[in-house]
PDB file of N, CA and C in Angstrom:
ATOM      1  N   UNK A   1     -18.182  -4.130  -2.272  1.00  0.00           N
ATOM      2  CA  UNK A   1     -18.630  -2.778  -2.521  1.00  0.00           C
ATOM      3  C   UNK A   1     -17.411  -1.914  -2.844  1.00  0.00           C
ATOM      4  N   UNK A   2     -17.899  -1.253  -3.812  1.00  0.00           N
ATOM      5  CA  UNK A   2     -16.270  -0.028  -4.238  1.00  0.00           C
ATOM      6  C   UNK A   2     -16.854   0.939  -3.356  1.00  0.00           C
ATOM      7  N   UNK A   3     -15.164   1.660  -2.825  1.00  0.00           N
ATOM      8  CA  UNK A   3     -15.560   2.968  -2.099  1.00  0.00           C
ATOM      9  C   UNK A   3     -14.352   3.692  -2.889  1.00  0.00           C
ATOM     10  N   UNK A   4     -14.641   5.076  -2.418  1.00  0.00           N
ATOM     11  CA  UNK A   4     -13.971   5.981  -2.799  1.00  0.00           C
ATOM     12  C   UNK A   4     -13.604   6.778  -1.794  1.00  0.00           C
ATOM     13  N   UNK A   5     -12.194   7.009  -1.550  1.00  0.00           N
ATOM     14  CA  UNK A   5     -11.217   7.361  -0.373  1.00  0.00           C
ATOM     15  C   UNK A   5     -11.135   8.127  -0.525  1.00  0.00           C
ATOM     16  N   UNK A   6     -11.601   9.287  -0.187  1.00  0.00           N
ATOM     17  CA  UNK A   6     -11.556  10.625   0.220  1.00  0.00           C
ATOM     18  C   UNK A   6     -10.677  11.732   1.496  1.00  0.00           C
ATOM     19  N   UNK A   7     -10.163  12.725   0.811  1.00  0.00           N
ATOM     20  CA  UNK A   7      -9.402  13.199   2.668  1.00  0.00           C
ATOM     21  C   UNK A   7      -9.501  14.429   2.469  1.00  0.00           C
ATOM     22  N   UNK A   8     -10.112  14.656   3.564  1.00  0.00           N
ATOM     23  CA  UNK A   8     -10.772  16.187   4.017  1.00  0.00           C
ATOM     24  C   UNK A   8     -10.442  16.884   4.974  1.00  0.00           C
ATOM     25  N   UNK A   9     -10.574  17.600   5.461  1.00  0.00           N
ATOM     26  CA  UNK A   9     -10.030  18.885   6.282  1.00  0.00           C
ATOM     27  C   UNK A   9     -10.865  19.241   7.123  1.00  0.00           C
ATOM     28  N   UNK A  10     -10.535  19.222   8.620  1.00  0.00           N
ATOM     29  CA  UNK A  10     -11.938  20.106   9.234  1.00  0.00           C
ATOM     30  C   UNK A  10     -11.341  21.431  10.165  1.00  0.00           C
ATOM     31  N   UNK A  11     -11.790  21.959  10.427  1.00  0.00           N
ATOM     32  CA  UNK A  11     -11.161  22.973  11.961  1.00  0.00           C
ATOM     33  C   UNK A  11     -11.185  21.525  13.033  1.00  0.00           C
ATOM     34  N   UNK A  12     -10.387  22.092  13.648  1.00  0.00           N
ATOM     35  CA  UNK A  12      -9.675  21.441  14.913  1.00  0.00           C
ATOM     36  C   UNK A  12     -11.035  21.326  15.877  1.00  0.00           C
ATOM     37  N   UNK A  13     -11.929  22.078  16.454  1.00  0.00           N
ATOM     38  CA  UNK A  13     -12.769  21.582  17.127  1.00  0.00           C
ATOM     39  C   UNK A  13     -13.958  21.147  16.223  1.00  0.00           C
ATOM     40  N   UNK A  14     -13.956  20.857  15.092  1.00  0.00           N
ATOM     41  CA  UNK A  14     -14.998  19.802  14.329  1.00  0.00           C
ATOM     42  C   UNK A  14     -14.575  18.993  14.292  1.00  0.00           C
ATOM     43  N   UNK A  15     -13.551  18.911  13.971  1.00  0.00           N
ATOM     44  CA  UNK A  15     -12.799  17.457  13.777  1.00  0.00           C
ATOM     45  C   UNK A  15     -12.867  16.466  15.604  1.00  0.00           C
ATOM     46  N   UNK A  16     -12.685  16.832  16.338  1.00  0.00           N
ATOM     47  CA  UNK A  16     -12.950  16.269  17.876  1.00  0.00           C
ATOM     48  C   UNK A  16     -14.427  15.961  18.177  1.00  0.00           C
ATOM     49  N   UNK A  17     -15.323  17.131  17.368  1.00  0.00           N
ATOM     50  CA  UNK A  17     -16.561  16.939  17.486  1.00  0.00           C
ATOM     51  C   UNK A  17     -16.873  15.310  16.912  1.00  0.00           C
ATOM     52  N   UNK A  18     -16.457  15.497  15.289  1.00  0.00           N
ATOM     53  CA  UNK A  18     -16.756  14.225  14.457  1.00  0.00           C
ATOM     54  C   UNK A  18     -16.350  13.285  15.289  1.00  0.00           C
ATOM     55  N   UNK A  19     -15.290  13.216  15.770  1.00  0.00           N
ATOM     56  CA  UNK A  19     -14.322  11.783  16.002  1.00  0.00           C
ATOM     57  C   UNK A  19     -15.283  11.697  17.614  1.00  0.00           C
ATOM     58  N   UNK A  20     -15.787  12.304  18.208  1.00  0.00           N
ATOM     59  CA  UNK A  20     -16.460  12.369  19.989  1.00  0.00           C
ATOM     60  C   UNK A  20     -17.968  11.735  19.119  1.00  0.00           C
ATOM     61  N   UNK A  21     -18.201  12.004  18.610  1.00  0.00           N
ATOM     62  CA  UNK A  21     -19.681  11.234  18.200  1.00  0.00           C
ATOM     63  C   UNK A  21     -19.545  10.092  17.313  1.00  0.00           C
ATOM     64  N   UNK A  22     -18.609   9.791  16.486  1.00  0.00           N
ATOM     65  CA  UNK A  22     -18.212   8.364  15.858  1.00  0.00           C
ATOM     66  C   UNK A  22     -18.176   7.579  16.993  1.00  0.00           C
ATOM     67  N   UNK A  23     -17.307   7.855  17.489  1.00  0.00           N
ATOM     68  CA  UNK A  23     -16.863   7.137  19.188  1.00  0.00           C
ATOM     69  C   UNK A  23     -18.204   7.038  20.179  1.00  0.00           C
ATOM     70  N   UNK A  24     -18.917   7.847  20.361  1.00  0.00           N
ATOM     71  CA  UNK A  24     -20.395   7.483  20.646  1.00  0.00           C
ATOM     72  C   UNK A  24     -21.452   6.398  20.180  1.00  0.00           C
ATOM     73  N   UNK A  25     -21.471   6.528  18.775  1.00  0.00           N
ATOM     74  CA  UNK A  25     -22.291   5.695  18.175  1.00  0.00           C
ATOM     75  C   UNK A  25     -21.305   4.822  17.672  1.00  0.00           C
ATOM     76  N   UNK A  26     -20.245   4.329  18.346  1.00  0.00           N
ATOM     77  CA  UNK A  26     -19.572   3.116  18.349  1.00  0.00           C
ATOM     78  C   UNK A  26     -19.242   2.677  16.623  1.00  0.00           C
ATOM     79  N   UNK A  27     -19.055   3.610  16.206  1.00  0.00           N
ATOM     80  CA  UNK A  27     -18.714   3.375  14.657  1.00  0.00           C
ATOM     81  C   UNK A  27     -17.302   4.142  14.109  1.00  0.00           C
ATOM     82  N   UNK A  28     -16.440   3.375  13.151  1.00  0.00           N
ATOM     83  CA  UNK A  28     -15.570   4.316  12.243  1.00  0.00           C
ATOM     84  C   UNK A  28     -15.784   5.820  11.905  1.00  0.00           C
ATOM     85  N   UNK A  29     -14.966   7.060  12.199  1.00  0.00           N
ATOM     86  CA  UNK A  29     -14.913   8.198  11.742  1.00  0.00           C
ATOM     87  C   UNK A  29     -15.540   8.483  10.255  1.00  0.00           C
ATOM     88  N   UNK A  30     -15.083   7.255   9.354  1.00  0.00           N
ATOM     89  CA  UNK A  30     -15.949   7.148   7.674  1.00  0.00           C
ATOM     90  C   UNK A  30     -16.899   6.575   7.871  1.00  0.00           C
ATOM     91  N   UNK A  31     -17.979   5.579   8.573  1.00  0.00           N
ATOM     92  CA  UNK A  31     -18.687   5.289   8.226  1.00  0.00           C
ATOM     93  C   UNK A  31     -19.792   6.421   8.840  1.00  0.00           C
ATOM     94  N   UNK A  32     -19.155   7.298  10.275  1.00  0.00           N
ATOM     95  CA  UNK A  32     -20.169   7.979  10.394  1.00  0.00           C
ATOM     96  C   UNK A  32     -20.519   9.135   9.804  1.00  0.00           C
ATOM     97  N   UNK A  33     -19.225   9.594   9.249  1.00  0.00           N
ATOM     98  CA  UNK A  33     -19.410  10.904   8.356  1.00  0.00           C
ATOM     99  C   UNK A  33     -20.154  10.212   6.763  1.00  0.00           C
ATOM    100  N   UNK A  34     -19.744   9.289   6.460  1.00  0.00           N
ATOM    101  CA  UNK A  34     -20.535   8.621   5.277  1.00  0.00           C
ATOM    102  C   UNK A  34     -22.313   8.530   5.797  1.00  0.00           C
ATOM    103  N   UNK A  35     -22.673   8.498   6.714  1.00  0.00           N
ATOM    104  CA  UNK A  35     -23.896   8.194   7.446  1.00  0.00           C
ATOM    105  C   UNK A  35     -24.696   9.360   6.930  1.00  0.00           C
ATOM    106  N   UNK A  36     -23.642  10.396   7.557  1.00  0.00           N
ATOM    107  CA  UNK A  36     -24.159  12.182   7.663  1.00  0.00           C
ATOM    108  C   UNK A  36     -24.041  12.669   6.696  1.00  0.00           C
ATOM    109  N   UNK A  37     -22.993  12.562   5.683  1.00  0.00           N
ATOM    110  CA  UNK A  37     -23.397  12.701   4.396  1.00  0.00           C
ATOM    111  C   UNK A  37     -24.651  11.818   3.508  1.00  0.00           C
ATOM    112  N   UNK A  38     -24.263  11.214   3.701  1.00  0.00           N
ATOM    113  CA  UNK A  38     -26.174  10.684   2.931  1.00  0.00           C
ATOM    114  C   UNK A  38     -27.308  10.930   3.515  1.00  0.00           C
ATOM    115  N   UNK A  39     -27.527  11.804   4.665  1.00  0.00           N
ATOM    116  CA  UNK A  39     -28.833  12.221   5.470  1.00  0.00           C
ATOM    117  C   UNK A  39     -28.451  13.371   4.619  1.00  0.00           C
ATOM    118  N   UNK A  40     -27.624  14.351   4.556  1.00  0.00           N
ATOM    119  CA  UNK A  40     -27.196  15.335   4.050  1.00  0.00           C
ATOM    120  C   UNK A  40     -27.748  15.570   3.012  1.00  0.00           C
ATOM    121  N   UNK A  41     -27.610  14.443   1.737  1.00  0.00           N
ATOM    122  CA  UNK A  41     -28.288  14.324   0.424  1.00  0.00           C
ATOM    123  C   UNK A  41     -29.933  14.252   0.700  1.00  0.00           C
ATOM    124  N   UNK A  42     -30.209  13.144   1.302  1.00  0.00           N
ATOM    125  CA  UNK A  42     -31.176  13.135   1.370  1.00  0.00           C
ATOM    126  C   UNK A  42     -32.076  14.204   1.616  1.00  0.00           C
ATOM    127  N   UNK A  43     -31.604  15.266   2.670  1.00  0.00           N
ATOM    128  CA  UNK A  43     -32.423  16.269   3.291  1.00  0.00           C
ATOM    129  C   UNK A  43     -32.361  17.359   2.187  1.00  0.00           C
ATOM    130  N   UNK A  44     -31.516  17.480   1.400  1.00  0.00           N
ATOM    131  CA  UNK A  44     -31.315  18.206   0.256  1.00  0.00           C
ATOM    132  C   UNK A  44     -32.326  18.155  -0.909  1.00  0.00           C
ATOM    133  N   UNK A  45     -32.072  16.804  -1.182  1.00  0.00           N
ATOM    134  CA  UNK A  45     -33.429  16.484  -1.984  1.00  0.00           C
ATOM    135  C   UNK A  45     -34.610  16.621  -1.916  1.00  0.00           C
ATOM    136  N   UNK A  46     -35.207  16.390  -0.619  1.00  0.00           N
ATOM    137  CA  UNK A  46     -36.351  16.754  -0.086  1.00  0.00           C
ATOM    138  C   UNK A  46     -36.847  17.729  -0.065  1.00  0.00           C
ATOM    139  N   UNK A  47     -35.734  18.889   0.845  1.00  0.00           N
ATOM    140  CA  UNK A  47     -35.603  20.014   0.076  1.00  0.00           C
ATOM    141  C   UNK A  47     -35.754  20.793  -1.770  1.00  0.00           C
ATOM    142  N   UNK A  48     -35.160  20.136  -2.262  1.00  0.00           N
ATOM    143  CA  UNK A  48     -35.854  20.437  -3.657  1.00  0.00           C
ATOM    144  C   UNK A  48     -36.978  19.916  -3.920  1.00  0.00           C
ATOM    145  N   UNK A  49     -37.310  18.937  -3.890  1.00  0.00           N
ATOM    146  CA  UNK A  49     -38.783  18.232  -4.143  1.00  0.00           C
ATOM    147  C   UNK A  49     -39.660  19.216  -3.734  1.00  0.00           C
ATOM    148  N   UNK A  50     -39.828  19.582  -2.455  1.00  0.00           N
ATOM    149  CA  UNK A  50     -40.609  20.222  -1.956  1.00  0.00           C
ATOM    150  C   UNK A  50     -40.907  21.316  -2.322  1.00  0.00           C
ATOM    151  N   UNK A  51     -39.950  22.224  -2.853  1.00  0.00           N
ATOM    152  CA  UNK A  51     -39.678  23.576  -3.289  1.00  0.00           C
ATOM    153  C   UNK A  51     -40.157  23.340  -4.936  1.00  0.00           C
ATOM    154  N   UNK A  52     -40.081  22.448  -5.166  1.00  0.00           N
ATOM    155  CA  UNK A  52     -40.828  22.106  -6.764  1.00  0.00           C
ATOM    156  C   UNK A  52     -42.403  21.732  -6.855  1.00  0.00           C
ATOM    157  N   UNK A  53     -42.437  20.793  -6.091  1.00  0.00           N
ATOM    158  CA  UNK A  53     -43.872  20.789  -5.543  1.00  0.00           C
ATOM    159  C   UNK A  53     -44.694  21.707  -5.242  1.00  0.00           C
ATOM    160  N   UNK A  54     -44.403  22.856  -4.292  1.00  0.00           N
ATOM    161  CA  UNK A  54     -45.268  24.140  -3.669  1.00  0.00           C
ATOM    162  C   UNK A  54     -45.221  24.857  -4.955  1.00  0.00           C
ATOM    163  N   UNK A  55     -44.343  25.044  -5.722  1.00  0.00           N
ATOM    164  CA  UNK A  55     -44.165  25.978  -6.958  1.00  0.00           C
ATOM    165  C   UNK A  55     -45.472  25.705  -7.832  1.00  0.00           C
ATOM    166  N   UNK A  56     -45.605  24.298  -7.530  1.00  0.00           N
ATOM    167  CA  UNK A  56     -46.855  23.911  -8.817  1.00  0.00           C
ATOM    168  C   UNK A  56     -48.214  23.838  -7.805  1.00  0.00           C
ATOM    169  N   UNK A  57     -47.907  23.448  -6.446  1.00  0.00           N
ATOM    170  CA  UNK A  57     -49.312  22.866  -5.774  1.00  0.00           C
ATOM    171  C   UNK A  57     -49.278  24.355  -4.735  1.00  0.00           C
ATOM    172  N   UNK A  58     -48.670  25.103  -4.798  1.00  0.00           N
ATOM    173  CA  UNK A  58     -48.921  26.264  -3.460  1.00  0.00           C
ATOM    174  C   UNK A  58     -48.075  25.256  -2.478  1.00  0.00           C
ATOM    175  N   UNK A  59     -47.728  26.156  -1.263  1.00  0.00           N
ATOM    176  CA  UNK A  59     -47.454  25.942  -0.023  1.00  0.00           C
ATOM    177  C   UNK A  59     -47.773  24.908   1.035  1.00  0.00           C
ATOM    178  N   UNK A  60     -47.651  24.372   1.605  1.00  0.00           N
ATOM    179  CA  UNK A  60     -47.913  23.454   2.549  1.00  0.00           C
ATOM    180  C   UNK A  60     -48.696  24.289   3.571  1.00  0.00           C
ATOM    181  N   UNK A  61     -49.798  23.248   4.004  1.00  0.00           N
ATOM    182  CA  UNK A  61     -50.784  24.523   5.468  1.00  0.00           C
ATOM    183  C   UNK A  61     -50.067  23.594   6.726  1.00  0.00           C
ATOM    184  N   UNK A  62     -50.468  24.239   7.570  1.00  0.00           N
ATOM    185  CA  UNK A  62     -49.855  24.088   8.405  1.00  0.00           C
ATOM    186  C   UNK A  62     -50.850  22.732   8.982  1.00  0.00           C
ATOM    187  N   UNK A  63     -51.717  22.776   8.801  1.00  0.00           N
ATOM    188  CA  UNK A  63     -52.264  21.594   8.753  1.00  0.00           C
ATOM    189  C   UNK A  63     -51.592  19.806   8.491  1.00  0.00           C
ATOM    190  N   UNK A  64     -51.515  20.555   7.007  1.00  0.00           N
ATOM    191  CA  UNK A  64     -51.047  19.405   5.864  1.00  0.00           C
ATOM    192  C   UNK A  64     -49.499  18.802   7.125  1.00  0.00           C
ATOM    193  N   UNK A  65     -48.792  20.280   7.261  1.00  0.00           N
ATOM    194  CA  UNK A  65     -47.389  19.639   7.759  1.00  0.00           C
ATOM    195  C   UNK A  65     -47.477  19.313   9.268  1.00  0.00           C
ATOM    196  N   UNK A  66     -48.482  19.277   9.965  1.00  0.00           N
ATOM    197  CA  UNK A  66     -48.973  18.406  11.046  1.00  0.00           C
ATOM    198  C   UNK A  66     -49.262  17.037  10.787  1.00  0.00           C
ATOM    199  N   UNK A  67     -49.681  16.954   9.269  1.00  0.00           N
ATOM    200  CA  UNK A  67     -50.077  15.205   9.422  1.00  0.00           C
ATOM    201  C   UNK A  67     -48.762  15.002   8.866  1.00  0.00           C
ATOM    202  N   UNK A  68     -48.099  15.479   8.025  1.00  0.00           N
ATOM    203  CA  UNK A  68     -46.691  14.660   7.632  1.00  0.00           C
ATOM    204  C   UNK A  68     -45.951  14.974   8.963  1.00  0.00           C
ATOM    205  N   UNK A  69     -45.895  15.368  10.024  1.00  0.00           N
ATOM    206  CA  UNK A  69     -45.272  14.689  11.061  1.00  0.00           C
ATOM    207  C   UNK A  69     -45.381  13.947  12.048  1.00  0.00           C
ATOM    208  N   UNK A  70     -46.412  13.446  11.955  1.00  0.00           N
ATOM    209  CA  UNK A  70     -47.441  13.100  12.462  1.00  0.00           C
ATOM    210  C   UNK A  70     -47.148  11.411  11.930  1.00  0.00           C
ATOM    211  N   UNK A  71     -47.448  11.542  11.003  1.00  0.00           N
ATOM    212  CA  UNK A  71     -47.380  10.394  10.060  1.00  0.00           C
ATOM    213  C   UNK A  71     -45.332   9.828   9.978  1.00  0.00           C
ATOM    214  N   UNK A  72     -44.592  10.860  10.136  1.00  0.00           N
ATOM    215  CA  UNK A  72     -43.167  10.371  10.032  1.00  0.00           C
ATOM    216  C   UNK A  72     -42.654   9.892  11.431  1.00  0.00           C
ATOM    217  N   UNK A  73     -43.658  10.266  12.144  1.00  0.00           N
ATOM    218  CA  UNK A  73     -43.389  10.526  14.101  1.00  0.00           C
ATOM    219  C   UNK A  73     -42.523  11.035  14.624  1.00  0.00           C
ATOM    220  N   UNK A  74     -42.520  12.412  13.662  1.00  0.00           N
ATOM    221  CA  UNK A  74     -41.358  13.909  14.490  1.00  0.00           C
ATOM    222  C   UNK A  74     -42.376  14.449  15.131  1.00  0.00           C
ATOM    223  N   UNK A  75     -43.962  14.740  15.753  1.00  0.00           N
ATOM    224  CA  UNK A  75     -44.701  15.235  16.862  1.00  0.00           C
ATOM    225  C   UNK A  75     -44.097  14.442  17.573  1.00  0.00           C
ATOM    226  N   UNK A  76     -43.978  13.329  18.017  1.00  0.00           N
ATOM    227  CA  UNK A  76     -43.386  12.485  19.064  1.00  0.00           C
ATOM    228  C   UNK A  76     -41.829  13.309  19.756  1.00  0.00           C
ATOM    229  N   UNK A  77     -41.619  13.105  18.763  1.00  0.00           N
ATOM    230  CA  UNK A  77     -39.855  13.922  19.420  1.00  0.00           C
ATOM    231  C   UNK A  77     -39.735  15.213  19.380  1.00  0.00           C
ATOM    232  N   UNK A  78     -40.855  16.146  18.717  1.00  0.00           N
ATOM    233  CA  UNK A  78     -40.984  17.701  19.489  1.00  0.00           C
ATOM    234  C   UNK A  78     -41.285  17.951  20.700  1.00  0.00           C
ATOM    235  N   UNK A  79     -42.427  16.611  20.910  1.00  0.00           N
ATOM    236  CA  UNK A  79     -42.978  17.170  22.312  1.00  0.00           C
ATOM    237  C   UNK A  79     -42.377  16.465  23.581  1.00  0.00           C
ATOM    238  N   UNK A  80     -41.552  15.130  22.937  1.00  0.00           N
ATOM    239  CA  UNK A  80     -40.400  15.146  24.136  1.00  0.00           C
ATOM    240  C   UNK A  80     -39.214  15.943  24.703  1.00  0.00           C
ATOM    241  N   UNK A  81     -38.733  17.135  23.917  1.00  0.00           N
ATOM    242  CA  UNK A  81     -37.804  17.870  23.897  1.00  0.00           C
ATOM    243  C   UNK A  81     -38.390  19.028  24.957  1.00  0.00           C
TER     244      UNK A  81
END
């Protein structure tokens, strides 16, 4: 696989943050920020999709976004919190 080596900058208590949760989930500082960046994209996209979608279909009811969580099983982890 090609990667591309990147070097970035954070404030001093993000940077401890990143490196305290790599170290948690027992993984490399890049693979977990590589992790979080592609949820990143992803949630972005979704984000547009969605915002393109309602433009043509109206809004989501609150209904509708009960069964898509429902169906993804984020009700599960609201109502454990």
């Amino acid at each position: 696989m090609k990667v591309d080596k990147l070097s970035i900058s954070f404030e001093h208590e993000l940077g401890d943050a990143v490196r305290d949760a790599a170290e948690r989930a027992g993984k490399p500082v890049s693979s977990w920020l590589a992790e979080a960046a592609a949820a990143k994209l992803r949630s972005e996209a979704l984000e547009e999709f969605l915002s393109s979608w309602e433009k043509e279909h109206g809004s989501l009811t609150a209904d509708e976004i009960t069964k898509a969580e429902r169906e993804l099983g984020l009700d599960a982890v609201d109502s454990a919190a």
